[in-house]
Rosetta silent file (secondary structure, phi, psi, omega in degrees, C-alpha in Angstrom):
SEQUENCE: XXXXXXXXXXXXXXXXXXXXXXXXXXXXXXXXXXXXXXXXXXXXXXXXXXXXXXXXXXXXXXXXXXXXXXXXXXXXXXXXXXXXXXXXXXXXXXXXXXXXXXXXXXXXXXXXXXXXXXXXXXXXXXXXXXXXXXXXXXXXXXXXXXXXXXXXXXXXXXXXXXXXXXXXXXXXXXXXXXXXXXXXXXXXXXXXXXXXXXXXXXXXXXXXXXXXXXXXXXXXXXXXXXXXXXXXXXXXXXXXXXXXXXXXXXXXXXXXXXXXXXXXXXXXXXXXXXXXXXXXXXXXXXXXXXXXXXXXXXXXXXXXXXXXXXXXXXXXXXXXXXXXXXXXXXXXX
SCORE:     score description
SCORE:     0.000 S_00000001
   1 L     0.000  -33.461  178.243    0.000    0.000    0.000 S_00000001
   2 H   -65.410  -40.210  179.145    2.916    2.334    0.672 S_00000001
   3 H   -64.271  -41.027 -179.856    4.260    1.723   -2.857 S_00000001
   4 H   -67.419  -40.034  178.436    0.847    2.442   -4.357 S_00000001
   5 H   -61.022  -43.331  179.528    0.469    5.589   -2.261 S_00000001
   6 H   -64.441  -42.734 -179.356    3.865    6.839   -3.460 S_00000001
   7 H   -65.747  -33.293 -178.556    3.044    6.091   -7.097 S_00000001
   8 H   -86.701  -11.746 -178.874   -0.297    7.863   -6.826 S_00000001
   9 L    72.666   33.012  178.915    1.133   10.839   -4.930 S_00000001
  10 L  -129.548  177.683  178.804   -1.260   10.360   -2.013 S_00000001
  11 L   -84.501  161.620  175.942   -1.017    9.185    1.582 S_00000001
  12 H   -62.173  -34.891  178.915   -1.288    5.578    2.732 S_00000001
  13 H   -60.519  -38.658  178.729   -4.447    6.607    4.581 S_00000001
  14 H   -65.969  -42.601  177.083   -6.030    7.659    1.275 S_00000001
  15 H   -60.454  -41.427  179.175   -5.168    4.321   -0.313 S_00000001
  16 H   -61.420  -39.130  178.091   -6.683    2.597    2.718 S_00000001
  17 H   -63.031  -40.849  178.707   -9.881    4.570    2.271 S_00000001
  18 H   -64.683  -45.291 -179.495  -10.140    3.467   -1.361 S_00000001
  19 H   -59.645  -39.238 -175.919   -9.487   -0.168   -0.439 S_00000001
  20 L   -92.295    6.638  174.349  -12.170   -0.084    2.238 S_00000001
  21 L    74.771   22.359  177.886  -14.729    1.738    0.080 S_00000001
  22 L   -68.973  149.211 -174.532  -14.800    4.980    2.049 S_00000001
  23 L   -91.236  -11.768 -174.010  -16.581    7.861    0.304 S_00000001
  24 L   -88.530   51.848  176.163  -14.359   10.794    1.368 S_00000001
  25 L  -134.423  133.246 -179.707  -11.939   10.502   -1.593 S_00000001
  26 L   -59.094  141.878 -176.885  -12.087   12.675   -4.715 S_00000001
  27 H   -53.195  -44.709 -177.575  -13.334   10.713   -7.789 S_00000001
  28 H   -69.007  -32.978  177.019  -10.184   11.301   -9.874 S_00000001
  29 H   -68.638  -42.762  178.503   -7.964   10.264   -6.936 S_00000001
  30 H   -59.580  -45.362 -178.883  -10.053    7.156   -6.344 S_00000001
  31 H   -61.721  -42.351  179.981   -9.801    6.193  -10.026 S_00000001
  32 H   -63.316  -45.517 -179.335   -6.027    6.674  -10.027 S_00000001
  33 H   -65.439  -42.438  179.816   -5.557    4.565   -6.879 S_00000001
  34 H   -62.750  -37.122  177.994   -7.882    1.805   -8.145 S_00000001
  35 H   -65.324  -41.649  178.429   -5.943    1.615  -11.397 S_00000001
  36 H   -67.937  -38.055  175.899   -2.661    1.216   -9.517 S_00000001
  37 H   -59.530  -41.180  179.410   -4.204   -1.405   -7.224 S_00000001
  38 H   -65.508  -44.167 -178.849   -5.257   -3.296  -10.332 S_00000001
  39 H   -64.002  -32.530 -177.999   -1.797   -3.036  -11.915 S_00000001
  40 L   -92.463    7.121  179.014   -0.139   -4.327   -8.739 S_00000001
  41 L    55.436   39.193 -178.352   -2.615   -7.229   -8.389 S_00000001
  42 L   -72.525  137.008  177.921   -3.540   -5.958   -4.942 S_00000001
  43 L  -120.163  132.997  177.178   -5.990   -8.141   -3.018 S_00000001
  44 L   -64.633  142.049 -175.576   -8.007   -6.945   -0.058 S_00000001
  45 L   -75.134   65.599 -176.706   -7.129   -8.888    3.101 S_00000001
  46 H   -67.381  -21.033 -175.948  -10.434  -10.781    3.253 S_00000001
  47 H   -74.369   -7.910 -178.495   -8.804  -13.651    5.110 S_00000001
  48 H   -81.912  -13.259  179.674   -8.410  -11.531    8.232 S_00000001
  49 L   -69.441  137.824 -178.299  -12.130  -11.604    8.907 S_00000001
  50 H   -57.112  -41.675 -177.018  -13.038  -13.980   11.716 S_00000001
  51 H   -62.345  -40.504 -178.679  -15.829  -15.555    9.688 S_00000001
  52 H   -66.106  -34.396 -179.482  -13.497  -16.399    6.786 S_00000001
  53 H   -74.653  -42.169 -176.075  -11.026  -18.073    9.141 S_00000001
  54 H   -74.073  -31.108 -178.677  -13.619  -20.056   11.097 S_00000001
  55 L  -131.518   75.274 -177.440  -15.548  -21.215    8.034 S_00000001
  56 L   -64.637  147.375  179.018  -13.144  -21.366    5.078 S_00000001
  57 E  -114.959  127.576 -179.001  -14.623  -21.691    1.587 S_00000001
  58 E  -109.778  132.010  176.215  -12.947  -23.891   -1.024 S_00000001
  59 E   -87.711  127.047  176.939  -13.623  -23.529   -4.753 S_00000001
  60 E  -114.210  117.006 -177.215  -13.986  -26.873   -6.565 S_00000001
  61 E  -114.242  137.709  175.079  -13.735  -26.606  -10.343 S_00000001
  62 E  -135.717  156.836 -178.075  -14.335  -29.341  -12.878 S_00000001
  63 L  -116.963  142.565  179.126  -14.311  -29.500  -16.645 S_00000001
  64 L    89.406 -163.740 -177.246  -16.735  -31.391  -18.865 S_00000001
  65 L   -78.517  163.425  179.253  -19.899  -33.208  -17.871 S_00000001
  66 L   -85.647   75.527 -176.692  -20.885  -34.305  -14.383 S_00000001
  67 L   -85.452  174.870 -175.382  -20.032  -37.964  -14.959 S_00000001
  68 H   -56.213  -42.573 -179.685  -19.878  -40.750  -12.374 S_00000001
  69 H   -58.196  -49.073 -178.318  -16.143  -40.241  -11.764 S_00000001
  70 H   -66.025  -44.838 -176.695  -16.603  -36.526  -11.063 S_00000001
  71 H   -60.263  -43.231 -178.424  -19.790  -37.001   -9.025 S_00000001
  72 H   -71.169  -33.720  175.762  -18.226  -39.564   -6.686 S_00000001
  73 H   -66.755  -43.980  178.344  -15.115  -37.441   -6.213 S_00000001
  74 H   -61.522  -37.022  179.028  -17.247  -34.384   -5.412 S_00000001
  75 H   -60.401  -41.184  177.988  -19.198  -36.435   -2.889 S_00000001
  76 H   -64.801  -39.011  177.962  -15.964  -37.187   -1.034 S_00000001
  77 H   -64.490  -46.809 -176.750  -15.017  -33.488   -1.026 S_00000001
  78 H   -65.473  -42.540  179.597  -18.432  -32.388    0.213 S_00000001
  79 H   -62.069  -43.554  179.998  -18.607  -35.025    2.961 S_00000001
  80 H   -67.051  -37.706  178.004  -15.162  -34.074    4.286 S_00000001
  81 H   -62.357  -40.574  178.937  -16.021  -30.370    4.167 S_00000001
  82 H   -63.767  -39.532  179.966  -19.134  -31.015    6.257 S_00000001
  83 H   -67.140  -35.035 -173.481  -17.087  -32.937    8.830 S_00000001
  84 H   -97.877    3.206  177.403  -14.434  -30.212    9.064 S_00000001
  85 L    74.105   26.371  178.135  -16.763  -27.203    9.098 S_00000001
  86 L  -104.188  162.461  176.487  -15.685  -25.883    5.709 S_00000001
  87 E  -109.816  150.173 -179.267  -17.811  -24.630    2.824 S_00000001
  88 E  -128.192  132.972  172.888  -17.509  -25.767   -0.788 S_00000001
  89 E  -115.168  122.740 -177.259  -18.492  -23.903   -3.947 S_00000001
  90 E  -103.296  132.051 -178.483  -18.661  -26.092   -7.059 S_00000001
  91 E  -148.417  160.839  170.025  -18.252  -24.537  -10.499 S_00000001
  92 E   -74.024  145.187 -179.017  -17.223  -25.288  -14.051 S_00000001
  93 L   -56.313  128.754 -177.023  -13.605  -24.323  -14.723 S_00000001
  94 L  -114.766  143.680  176.026  -13.472  -20.633  -15.668 S_00000001
  95 L  -126.413   30.747  177.557  -10.837  -18.758  -17.592 S_00000001
  96 L   -65.306  154.600  178.814  -12.420  -15.300  -17.400 S_00000001
  97 L   -55.322  134.601  176.770   -9.981  -12.380  -17.023 S_00000001
  98 L    59.320   32.192 -176.256   -8.629  -12.089  -13.470 S_00000001
  99 H   -62.205  -36.959 -179.000  -10.641  -15.183  -12.426 S_00000001
 100 H   -67.536  -42.262  179.146   -8.242  -16.078   -9.608 S_00000001
 101 H   -65.199  -35.479  177.168   -8.389  -12.590   -8.133 S_00000001
 102 H   -65.024  -35.244  177.714  -12.182  -12.684   -8.368 S_00000001
 103 H   -63.812  -43.277  178.601  -12.177  -15.941   -6.386 S_00000001
 104 H   -62.633  -43.622  179.648  -10.144  -14.313   -3.624 S_00000001
 105 H   -61.299  -29.505  179.198  -12.465  -11.310   -3.577 S_00000001
 106 L   -84.739    0.900  174.726  -15.364  -13.737   -3.150 S_00000001
 107 L    94.331   13.664  179.238  -13.648  -15.245   -0.107 S_00000001
 108 E   -74.687  144.950 -178.247  -12.218  -18.462   -1.523 S_00000001
 109 E  -106.293  -21.077 -179.782   -9.246  -19.893    0.337 S_00000001
 110 E  -165.092  166.878  179.987   -8.032  -22.557   -2.125 S_00000001
 111 E  -124.478  131.132  170.949   -8.939  -24.276   -5.406 S_00000001
 112 E  -109.965  127.062 -178.053   -9.453  -28.001   -5.995 S_00000001
 113 E  -108.199  128.052  177.308   -9.378  -29.012   -9.659 S_00000001
 114 E  -118.710  118.189 -178.842  -11.140  -32.153  -10.909 S_00000001
 115 L    57.126   24.752  177.965  -10.443  -33.146  -14.552 S_00000001
 116 L  -108.129  147.620 -179.945   -9.281  -29.567  -15.234 S_00000001
 117 L  -112.435  130.473 -178.881   -6.036  -28.603  -16.947 S_00000001
 118 L  -116.605  130.321  178.070   -4.072  -25.530  -15.820 S_00000001
 119 L   -86.051  174.321  177.541   -1.419  -23.842  -17.922 S_00000001
 120 H   -59.750  -37.733  178.483    1.616  -21.989  -16.615 S_00000001
 121 H   -62.194  -40.728  178.355   -0.323  -18.718  -17.053 S_00000001
 122 H   -65.007  -42.376 -179.883   -3.139  -20.050  -14.864 S_00000001
 123 H   -63.999  -38.453  178.586   -0.665  -21.198  -12.224 S_00000001
 124 H   -64.187  -39.820  179.676    1.017  -17.789  -12.230 S_00000001
 125 H   -67.010  -40.726  177.099   -2.313  -16.059  -11.701 S_00000001
 126 H   -62.447  -40.038  179.328   -3.180  -18.365   -8.826 S_00000001
 127 H   -64.273  -42.957  178.092    0.241  -17.705   -7.281 S_00000001
 128 H   -62.486  -35.607 -179.340   -0.235  -13.934   -7.566 S_00000001
 129 H   -79.861  -10.349 -179.777   -3.632  -14.286   -5.929 S_00000001
 130 L    74.437   26.117 -178.603   -2.165  -16.402   -3.137 S_00000001
 131 L  -101.244  118.165  174.478   -4.568  -19.290   -3.828 S_00000001
 132 E   -66.954  147.046  178.612   -3.271  -22.832   -3.256 S_00000001
 133 E  -122.068  131.783  174.985   -4.213  -25.331   -5.970 S_00000001
 134 E  -122.359  123.323 -178.045   -4.832  -29.055   -5.435 S_00000001
 135 E  -103.905  130.057  178.096   -5.319  -31.210   -8.545 S_00000001
 136 E   -92.593  127.181  177.713   -7.204  -34.493   -8.329 S_00000001
 137 L    46.427   62.713 -170.660   -5.865  -37.371  -10.443 S_00000001
 138 L   -57.181  137.599  177.107   -3.822  -34.992  -12.649 S_00000001
 139 L   -78.764  -26.908 -179.982   -3.978  -35.531  -16.403 S_00000001
 140 L  -125.096  158.134  177.505   -0.560  -33.920  -16.872 S_00000001
 141 L   -59.091  120.035 -174.212    2.608  -33.920  -14.829 S_00000001
 142 L   -71.651  151.050  172.178    1.928  -31.168  -12.307 S_00000001
 143 L   -61.390  152.154 -178.972    4.080  -28.097  -11.846 S_00000001
 144 L   -62.234  -17.436  178.574    6.263  -28.214   -8.729 S_00000001
 145 L   -83.941   -5.574 -172.611    4.015  -25.512   -7.275 S_00000001
 146 L  -103.524  133.258  172.297    0.969  -27.752   -7.535 S_00000001
 147 E   -93.702  144.609 -176.693   -0.208  -30.236   -4.924 S_00000001
 148 E  -142.280  157.272  177.143   -2.052  -33.279   -6.232 S_00000001
 149 E  -129.086  129.351  179.618   -3.955  -36.348   -5.079 S_00000001
 150 E  -144.981 -162.667  179.729   -4.120  -39.527   -7.131 S_00000001
 151 E  -129.571  170.691 -179.110   -4.144  -43.311   -6.948 S_00000001
 152 L   -79.069   77.286 -174.302   -1.656  -46.101   -7.620 S_00000001
 153 H   -65.691  -39.223  178.490   -2.457  -46.283  -11.326 S_00000001
 154 H   -62.187  -47.982  179.452    0.554  -48.423  -12.259 S_00000001
 155 H   -62.116  -36.369  178.138   -0.286  -50.995   -9.598 S_00000001
 156 H   -65.345  -43.787  177.424   -3.908  -50.947  -10.743 S_00000001
 157 H   -63.958  -37.797  178.541   -2.942  -51.605  -14.362 S_00000001
 158 H   -63.558  -48.206 -176.798   -0.607  -54.359  -13.224 S_00000001
 159 H   -67.804  -37.005  178.547   -3.253  -56.123  -11.105 S_00000001
 160 H   -61.570  -45.486 -177.809   -5.937  -55.857  -13.811 S_00000001
 161 H   -72.109  -39.320  176.873   -3.675  -57.480  -16.396 S_00000001
 162 H   -60.339  -37.125  177.827   -2.343  -60.100  -13.992 S_00000001
 163 H   -60.751  -46.452 -179.927   -5.941  -61.107  -13.262 S_00000001
 164 H   -66.175  -39.785  178.050   -6.618  -61.699  -16.953 S_00000001
 165 H   -64.971  -37.482 -179.261   -3.342  -63.581  -17.392 S_00000001
 166 H   -67.123  -23.554  176.797   -4.128  -65.766  -14.368 S_00000001
 167 L   -79.461  -11.574  179.417   -7.371  -66.794  -16.072 S_00000001
 168 L   109.885    0.340  178.596   -5.352  -68.040  -19.036 S_00000001
 169 L   -73.472  140.778  172.882   -5.654  -65.106  -21.442 S_00000001
 170 L  -124.479  -25.241  176.003   -2.604  -64.276  -23.529 S_00000001
 171 L   -95.617   85.345 -176.702   -4.179  -62.049  -26.180 S_00000001
 172 E  -115.273  128.031  179.926   -4.917  -59.084  -23.927 S_00000001
 173 E  -108.639  157.449  175.129   -5.401  -55.549  -25.319 S_00000001
 174 E  -118.683  123.512  179.092   -5.335  -52.166  -23.602 S_00000001
 175 E  -117.494  105.083 -168.519   -7.881  -49.532  -24.623 S_00000001
 176 L  -118.026 -163.842 -179.059   -7.060  -46.318  -22.789 S_00000001
 177 L   -95.542 -155.535 -177.888   -7.427  -42.570  -22.515 S_00000001
 178 L   -56.791  139.695 -176.334   -5.318  -39.680  -23.854 S_00000001
 179 L   -56.305  -41.734 -174.190   -1.746  -40.650  -24.701 S_00000001
 180 L   -89.336   -1.925  178.693   -0.167  -37.876  -22.618 S_00000001
 181 L   -67.799  127.490 -176.232   -2.432  -38.268  -19.579 S_00000001
 182 H   -59.210  -44.579 -178.579   -0.253  -39.272  -16.622 S_00000001
 183 H   -64.364  -37.588  178.866   -2.853  -41.642  -15.187 S_00000001
 184 H   -67.186  -43.119  178.562   -3.317  -43.325  -18.564 S_00000001
 185 H   -59.007  -43.261 -178.120    0.434  -43.780  -19.043 S_00000001
 186 H   -65.037  -41.811  179.382    0.754  -45.378  -15.602 S_00000001
 187 H   -65.236  -41.524  179.613   -2.128  -47.818  -16.249 S_00000001
 188 H   -65.070  -41.678  179.999   -0.705  -48.720  -19.656 S_00000001
 189 H   -66.428  -34.593  174.567    2.792  -49.281  -18.225 S_00000001
 190 H   -62.691  -42.694  176.147    1.295  -51.526  -15.547 S_00000001
 191 H   -59.882  -48.698 -178.601   -0.414  -53.516  -18.301 S_00000001
 192 H   -63.888  -38.670 -179.656    2.820  -53.802  -20.304 S_00000001
 193 H   -62.691  -41.897  179.193    4.823  -54.804  -17.234 S_00000001
 194 H   -66.294  -42.247 -179.948    2.426  -57.657  -16.469 S_00000001
 195 H   -64.624  -42.780 -179.455    2.427  -58.861  -20.083 S_00000001
 196 H   -64.982  -41.598 -179.472    6.222  -58.750  -20.305 S_00000001
 197 H   -62.205  -30.372 -178.689    6.641  -60.619  -17.016 S_00000001
 198 H   -89.944   -7.579 -177.674    4.406  -63.384  -18.370 S_00000001
 199 L    75.766   21.267 -179.804    6.140  -63.468  -21.743 S_00000001
 200 L   -88.329  137.312 -178.414    2.900  -62.502  -23.513 S_00000001
 201 L   -73.612  146.240  174.910    3.206  -60.607  -26.800 S_00000001
 202 L  -124.685   89.353  175.801    1.823  -57.066  -27.147 S_00000001
 203 L   -60.415  149.606 -179.689    1.222  -56.284  -30.839 S_00000001
 204 H   -54.350  -37.510 -176.775    1.158  -52.557  -31.610 S_00000001
 205 H   -69.345  -12.704 -178.467   -2.515  -52.823  -32.573 S_00000001
 206 H   -83.260   -8.752  179.034   -3.357  -54.108  -29.084 S_00000001
 207 E  -116.870  112.784 -175.553   -2.643  -50.736  -27.434 S_00000001
 208 E  -127.488  122.706  174.601   -5.069  -47.997  -28.458 S_00000001
 209 L   -83.265  169.340  177.692   -5.340  -44.503  -26.926 S_00000001
 210 L  -174.988 -137.893  173.248   -8.511  -42.427  -26.955 S_00000001
 211 L  -121.665  164.593  178.899  -10.537  -40.453  -24.446 S_00000001
 212 L   -82.336   61.436 -174.119  -12.016  -41.610  -21.158 S_00000001
 213 L  -133.711  160.093  175.907  -15.430  -41.924  -22.797 S_00000001
 214 H   -59.071  -39.742 -178.596  -18.049  -44.498  -23.758 S_00000001
 215 H   -61.927  -37.674  176.037  -17.502  -43.578  -27.422 S_00000001
 216 H   -60.701  -38.739  177.246  -13.825  -44.564  -27.178 S_00000001
 217 H   -63.366  -42.758  179.094  -14.973  -47.972  -25.971 S_00000001
 218 H   -61.914  -52.047 -175.476  -17.355  -48.367  -28.909 S_00000001
 219 H   -72.118  -42.433 -178.501  -14.839  -47.345  -31.574 S_00000001
 220 H   -65.211  -41.461  179.043  -11.782  -48.940  -29.996 S_00000001
 221 H   -66.699  -36.181  176.702  -13.476  -52.284  -29.477 S_00000001
 222 H   -58.402  -44.307  179.784  -14.697  -52.253  -33.090 S_00000001
 223 H   -67.247  -44.754 -176.913  -11.083  -51.879  -34.255 S_00000001
 224 H   -66.528  -42.969 -176.866   -9.711  -54.484  -31.831 S_00000001
 225 H   -75.889  -12.366  177.266  -12.362  -57.106  -32.526 S_00000001
 226 L   -91.867    0.642 -179.929  -11.887  -56.622  -36.260 S_00000001
 227 L   -69.375  157.412  178.634   -8.216  -57.616  -36.139 S_00000001
 228 L   -59.250  -38.865  174.834   -7.023  -60.769  -37.886 S_00000001
 229 L  -125.091   85.527 -173.560   -6.127  -62.129  -34.447 S_00000001
 230 L   -72.480  159.191  178.127   -8.402  -60.262  -32.025 S_00000001
 231 L   -70.769  154.222  173.020   -7.856  -60.192  -28.261 S_00000001
 232 L   -95.030   -9.151  178.546   -9.700  -62.568  -25.961 S_00000001
 233 E  -149.024  146.033  178.041   -9.636  -59.913  -23.210 S_00000001
 234 E  -129.044  125.909  172.367   -9.625  -56.125  -23.106 S_00000001
 235 E   -96.452  116.069 -177.777   -8.395  -53.988  -20.215 S_00000001
 236 E   -96.183  143.745 -176.330  -10.172  -50.622  -20.475 S_00000001
 237 L   -67.305  -18.960  171.159   -8.692  -47.407  -19.060 S_00000001
 238 L  -157.781  175.952 -175.097  -11.898  -46.597  -17.174 S_00000001
 239 H   -66.570  -35.841 -179.661  -15.402  -47.941  -16.582 S_00000001
 240 H   -63.758  -43.370  176.784  -17.007  -45.830  -19.318 S_00000001
 241 H   -60.154  -43.228 -178.818  -14.635  -47.232  -21.936 S_00000001
 242 H   -60.075  -39.537  178.703  -15.362  -50.739  -20.627 S_00000001
 243 H   -65.764  -36.054  175.217  -19.115  -50.243  -21.078 S_00000001
 244 H   -64.098  -38.468  177.071  -18.499  -49.178  -24.665 S_00000001
 245 H   -62.546  -45.542 -178.650  -16.482  -52.364  -25.217 S_00000001
 246 H   -61.789  -41.164 -179.477  -19.293  -54.500  -23.797 S_00000001
 247 H   -66.524  -42.009  177.935  -21.879  -52.834  -26.053 S_00000001
 248 H   -62.648  -42.873  178.533  -19.729  -53.323  -29.166 S_00000001
 249 H   -61.670  -43.661  179.849  -19.211  -56.986  -28.280 S_00000001
 250 H   -61.143  -41.913 -179.367  -22.938  -57.458  -27.735 S_00000001
 251 H   -64.908  -24.083  179.141  -23.718  -55.855  -31.110 S_00000001
 252 L   -92.144    5.401  179.019  -21.359  -58.383  -32.752 S_00000001
 253 L    81.076   17.823  179.897  -23.139  -61.298  -31.105 S_00000001
 254 L   -94.691  148.866  179.024  -20.397  -61.943  -28.555 S_00000001
 255 L  -103.141  141.442  175.954  -21.050  -62.924  -24.957 S_00000001
 256 L  -108.084  121.669    8.682  -19.318  -61.390  -21.948 S_00000001
 257 L  -102.664    5.707 -173.615  -17.327  -63.124  -20.462 S_00000001
 258 L   -58.506  -42.697 -178.074  -17.683  -66.364  -22.441 S_00000001
 259 L  -100.123  -23.757 -177.937  -16.345  -64.882  -25.706 S_00000001
 260 L  -153.875  127.544  175.025  -14.562  -61.788  -24.392 S_00000001
 261 E   -93.927  142.686 -177.518  -13.387  -60.768  -20.911 S_00000001
 262 E  -134.297  133.485  175.148  -13.469  -57.071  -19.987 S_00000001
 263 E  -123.806  137.332  177.716  -11.856  -55.187  -17.084 S_00000001
 264 E  -107.206 -164.068  179.538  -12.461  -51.505  -16.287 S_00000001
 265 E  -152.259  132.611  176.696  -10.880  -48.931  -13.990 S_00000001
 266 E   123.619  -45.341 -172.554  -12.378  -46.634  -11.292 S_00000001
 267 L    60.792   52.383  170.431  -15.208  -48.788   -9.854 S_00000001
 268 L   -77.073  177.797  178.882  -17.848  -46.097  -10.255 S_00000001
 269 H   -60.813  -24.477  178.676  -21.526  -46.932   -9.820 S_00000001
 270 H   -60.428  -33.788 -176.199  -21.556  -47.819  -13.536 S_00000001
 271 H   -63.754  -40.010 -179.542  -19.453  -50.914  -12.831 S_00000001
 272 H   -76.091  -27.634 -178.100  -22.084  -52.461  -10.574 S_00000001
 273 H   -86.720  -10.110 -178.910  -24.954  -51.538  -12.910 S_00000001
 274 L   -64.596  159.588  177.645  -23.254  -53.008  -15.992 S_00000001
 275 L  -125.984  106.406   -0.103  -24.565  -56.217  -17.528 S_00000001
 276 L   -76.166  164.867  176.427  -22.775  -58.326  -16.533 S_00000001
 277 L   -52.785  139.770 -167.112  -21.379  -56.517  -13.463 S_00000001
 278 L   -89.304  128.151  165.762  -17.930  -55.251  -14.353 S_00000001
 279 E   -69.451  130.893 -174.013  -14.621  -56.522  -13.021 S_00000001
 280 E  -155.322  167.130  175.070  -12.672  -53.330  -12.418 S_00000001
 281 E   -95.486  120.723 -178.730   -9.871  -51.656  -10.491 S_00000001
 282 E   -78.271  120.543  171.439  -11.283  -49.653   -7.616 S_00000001
 283 L  -100.666  123.969 -173.507   -9.935  -46.145   -7.415 S_00000001
 284 L   -73.699   75.288 -170.287  -10.888  -44.711   -3.980 S_00000001
 285 H   -62.721  -45.259 -179.719  -12.612  -41.658   -5.446 S_00000001
 286 H   -64.483  -41.588  178.727  -14.421  -40.470   -2.309 S_00000001
 287 H   -65.130  -36.402  176.986  -11.280  -40.899   -0.216 S_00000001
 288 H   -63.778  -41.659  176.757   -9.277  -38.994   -2.832 S_00000001
 289 H   -61.106  -42.727  178.641  -11.785  -36.143   -2.652 S_00000001
 290 H   -64.029  -40.562  178.591  -11.487  -36.075    1.119 S_00000001
 291 H   -64.249  -38.903  178.270   -7.691  -36.029    0.971 S_00000001
 292 H   -64.066  -41.494 -179.420   -7.798  -33.116   -1.488 S_00000001
 293 H   -65.140  -44.263  179.888  -10.139  -31.154    0.797 S_00000001
 294 H   -64.773  -39.225  177.304   -7.954  -31.698    3.861 S_00000001
 295 H   -63.817  -41.828  179.578   -4.843  -30.673    1.910 S_00000001
 296 H   -60.300  -42.697 -179.239   -6.614  -27.535    0.670 S_00000001
 297 H   -66.706  -39.226  178.983   -7.532  -26.507    4.217 S_00000001
 298 H   -64.151  -44.902 -179.877   -3.990  -27.045    5.485 S_00000001
 299 H   -67.258  -38.058  179.196   -2.495  -24.952    2.702 S_00000001
 300 H   -63.520  -29.683  179.514   -5.148  -22.252    3.138 S_00000001
 301 L   -88.663    8.140  176.837   -4.141  -21.985    6.802 S_00000001
 302 L    80.966   12.443  179.650   -0.499  -21.512    5.840 S_00000001
 303 L   -83.608  158.458  174.910    0.586  -25.002    6.920 S_00000001
 304 L   -96.733  146.962  177.158    3.167  -27.080    5.079 S_00000001
 305 L  -108.074  151.821 -173.931    2.351  -30.512    3.715 S_00000001
 306 L   -68.038  -31.749 -176.283    4.720  -33.475    3.810 S_00000001
 307 L  -142.949  145.536  177.094    4.430  -34.278    0.094 S_00000001
 308 L   -75.029  -18.605 -178.560    3.294  -32.453   -3.038 S_00000001
 309 E  -133.904  131.184  177.723    1.628  -35.636   -4.278 S_00000001
 310 E  -113.162  132.195  176.154   -0.509  -38.153   -2.372 S_00000001
 311 E  -119.636  127.371  176.006   -1.299  -41.582   -3.817 S_00000001
 312 E  -101.689  151.476 -172.743   -4.041  -43.815   -2.413 S_00000001
 313 L   -72.858  141.039  172.077   -4.080  -47.551   -3.026 S_00000001
 314 L   -94.131  166.534 -177.798   -6.137  -49.158   -5.797 S_00000001
 315 E  -150.448  132.638  177.479   -7.800  -52.562   -5.487 S_00000001
 316 E   -75.195  129.711  177.267   -9.002  -55.121   -8.021 S_00000001
 317 E  -115.728  110.978 -176.193  -12.716  -55.919   -7.694 S_00000001
 318 L   -89.932  124.020  176.371  -13.621  -59.156   -9.463 S_00000001
 319 L  -125.169 -141.227 -168.732  -17.179  -59.451  -10.776 S_00000001
 320 L  -101.510    7.818 -175.905  -18.803  -61.304  -13.660 S_00000001
 321 L   -93.816    5.402  178.836  -17.203  -59.753  -16.763 S_00000001
 322 L  -130.002  144.085  179.375  -14.073  -61.938  -16.717 S_00000001
 323 L  -161.441  165.618  177.035  -13.594  -65.692  -17.180 S_00000001
 324 L   -60.394  149.645  178.775  -11.048  -68.098  -18.691 S_00000001
 325 L   -71.751  149.213  174.399  -10.849  -67.974  -22.508 S_00000001
 326 L   -72.854  152.387 -176.250  -12.561  -70.656  -24.531 S_00000001
 327 L   -59.155  -40.489 -178.275  -10.209  -73.082  -26.262 S_00000001
 328 L  -116.277   43.338 -177.624  -11.311  -72.019  -29.732 S_00000001
 329 L   -61.015  131.182  174.334  -12.397  -68.477  -28.917 S_00000001
 330 L  -134.007  114.508 -177.575  -13.032  -66.416  -32.027 S_00000001
 331 L   -96.301    9.591  178.517  -14.149  -62.845  -31.554 S_00000001
 332 L   -97.377  108.219  178.223  -14.443  -62.096  -35.276 S_00000001
 333 L  -136.262    0.000    0.000  -18.075  -62.222  -36.273 S_00000001
């Protein structure tokens, strides 16, 4: 405030009056001070209010539709906030000018990002605003300034593939999400590690990237099942992809799991509602949401955290979508 007062040619008291909305400041002086406050990214000290400290508000932003993965993660955040006496505001990811500063002005203490991608420019704006950022299950390798919460994706990919191999499958394909997504890479590497350890071949055509969507399952399974030597099992990068695989198989007259075994990832409510119920890797989504909320509150209170990244354990959940391969299985119909 002293620097702004000097630049504006006024006293610190005058700057304070402008900041606090006092009316006894000449219009042209007020305009000059407000412009300098804007240029210096000045933020009013809203965190000093007792109410803001006792009941912190966390902004939770997500991108895309409110799918099962997002909904279950949000449930974990909301439940933990209720237990800890915090408030949560849920919004679609915004990139409006000065959005981070607007969040601070509205009393937000930290930001939790679910399926949202932040560029260096976004991170710089958050840093200027003094807002901690916690990313859930990051799609990209996070900046060193970013705290994140995820799951043991490599171990999950390993266990999913080992399960299929233990049933006797050797022609196992991986149908995943975006190539550069960190979680997808880890699941794929887990799959490859299990196949290599077993001495099972992985043809290039058996590994297909896409998006974490039902449509990827439909299109990817069509390509895989149309191969000269199609897989007898498909490990899908998430439950939505797995449901797309099951639908494509059904449309081709194939039975799950008699003709094709399918494994998903996440264990959302979709996995239990699938027909047949889906074997999948459980990602502890609610627990991840809770961990993100607790980390956000600690950072908002100026505390240090032991690690920039937290990983929670995954677990294979075996249901009815996997079985040993038939001796003369042929998935080309």
